[in-house]
Amino acid sequence: SAVISQKPSRDICQRGTSLTIQCQVDSQVTMMFWYRQQPGQSLTLIATANQGSEATYESGFVIDKFPISRPNLTFSTLTVSNMSPEDSSIYLCSVARGTNEKLFFGSGTQLSVL
Amino acid sequence: QKEVEQDPGPLSVPEGAIVSLNCTYSNSAFQYFMWYRQYSRKGPELLMYTYSSGNKEDGRFTAQVDKSSKYISLFIRDSQPSDSATYLCAMGLNNDMRFGAGTRLTVKP
């Protein structure tokens, strides 16, 4: 398994502002993943973050809106920029362990945008 | 058609009941299958994983995969109020994962 610390756990933000979510893992990992979980919908992958390279974004997600940093093998941040109410969601950090298909998740960040 | 279909429920059962949770999928190439449990205000927790058709048992939980029918199930025996959570199915191919929307389960004392 993996111990993944994510913060903040929740936040209420104003439209047009930005929020940075932090994710800390208990040991080094090659890939870290950022997901969005909207009510009643399946987990959606936003991007994959590898240390030392640009994050890879999934269709529908762009770097200007969701900039990601990966400064080392145990830490990553996701910023939700210029927020609108449509960005209200749970954001989850995850890592893969073992044979690379077992995903472990942080506790999530519940974001509400007013 | 969604790649992974999961009945969102909600599902409510009395304590001690056998619970059956199900997902269907469309991509026959999926190689591995998982179930996650997610408590309110928490991240998903890996509960069961399997690579092959058949059953895999872990305590009160049994994961069942039928690749020919593209159908997976999670059975919970002797359900407890502490099992009340949302259960997500997931399946993957290489590093590409797909998730169901989750079934919300409530086990009433």
PDB file of C-alpha atoms in Angstrom, chain A residues 12-56:
ATOM      1  CA  ILE A  12     -14.496  26.992  -0.291  1.00  0.00           C
ATOM      2  CA  CYS A  13     -13.210  29.430  -2.877  1.00  0.00           C
ATOM      3  CA  GLN A  14     -14.434  32.431  -4.765  1.00  0.00           C
ATOM      4  CA  ARG A  15     -14.920  32.454  -8.499  1.00  0.00           C
ATOM      5  CA  GLY A  16     -11.818  33.592 -10.380  1.00  0.00           C
ATOM      6  CA  THR A  17      -9.309  32.583  -7.707  1.00  0.00           C
ATOM      7  CA  SER A  18      -6.868  29.669  -7.745  1.00  0.00           C
ATOM      8  CA  LEU A  19      -6.245  26.827  -5.321  1.00  0.00           C
ATOM      9  CA  THR A  20      -3.157  24.668  -5.042  1.00  0.00           C
ATOM     10  CA  ILE A  21      -3.555  21.120  -3.734  1.00  0.00           C
ATOM     11  CA  GLN A  22      -0.562  19.320  -2.298  1.00  0.00           C
ATOM     12  CA  CYS A  23       0.163  15.611  -2.330  1.00  0.00           C
ATOM     13  CA  GLN A  24       2.911  13.942  -0.317  1.00  0.00           C
ATOM     14  CA  VAL A  25       3.738  10.226  -0.596  1.00  0.00           C
ATOM     15  CA  ASP A  26       5.546   8.164   2.021  1.00  0.00           C
ATOM     16  CA  SER A  27       8.095   6.793  -0.438  1.00  0.00           C
ATOM     17  CA  GLN A  28       9.402   7.484  -3.917  1.00  0.00           C
ATOM     18  CA  VAL A  29       7.158   6.793  -6.871  1.00  0.00           C
ATOM     19  CA  THR A  30       7.703   7.273 -10.576  1.00  0.00           C
ATOM     20  CA  MET A  31       4.224   8.348 -11.557  1.00  0.00           C
ATOM     21  CA  MET A  32       1.639  10.335  -9.669  1.00  0.00           C
ATOM     22  CA  PHE A  33      -1.875  10.820 -10.956  1.00  0.00           C
ATOM     23  CA  TRP A  34      -4.478  13.499 -10.412  1.00  0.00           C
ATOM     24  CA  TYR A  35      -8.149  12.602 -10.656  1.00  0.00           C
ATOM     25  CA  ARG A  36     -11.393  14.515 -10.430  1.00  0.00           C
ATOM     26  CA  GLN A  37     -14.499  12.971  -8.898  1.00  0.00           C
ATOM     27  CA  GLN A  38     -17.736  14.768  -9.598  1.00  0.00           C
ATOM     28  CA  PRO A  39     -20.987  13.754  -7.880  1.00  0.00           C
ATOM     29  CA  GLY A  40     -22.550  10.712  -9.488  1.00  0.00           C
ATOM     30  CA  GLN A  41     -19.741  10.360 -12.013  1.00  0.00           C
ATOM     31  CA  SER A  42     -16.781   8.065 -12.329  1.00  0.00           C
ATOM     32  CA  LEU A  43     -13.257   9.109 -11.477  1.00  0.00           C
ATOM     33  CA  THR A  44     -11.753  11.082 -14.329  1.00  0.00           C
ATOM     34  CA  LEU A  45      -8.010  11.253 -14.849  1.00  0.00           C
ATOM     35  CA  ILE A  46      -6.796  14.826 -15.204  1.00  0.00           C
ATOM     36  CA  ALA A  47      -3.098  14.232 -15.757  1.00  0.00           C
ATOM     37  CA  THR A  48      -0.115  12.033 -15.045  1.00  0.00           C
ATOM     38  CA  ALA A  49       2.889  13.661 -13.389  1.00  0.00           C
ATOM     39  CA  ASN A  50       6.374  12.249 -13.790  1.00  0.00           C
ATOM     40  CA  GLN A  51       9.292  13.743 -11.932  1.00  0.00           C
ATOM     41  CA  GLY A  52      11.510  15.861 -14.149  1.00  0.00           C
ATOM     42  CA  SER A  53       9.155  16.152 -17.082  1.00  0.00           C
ATOM     43  CA  GLU A  54       6.003  17.951 -18.113  1.00  0.00           C
ATOM     44  CA  ALA A  55       2.763  16.418 -16.940  1.00  0.00           C
ATOM     45  CA  THR A  56       0.695  14.527 -19.491  1.00  0.00           C
TER      46      THR A  56
END
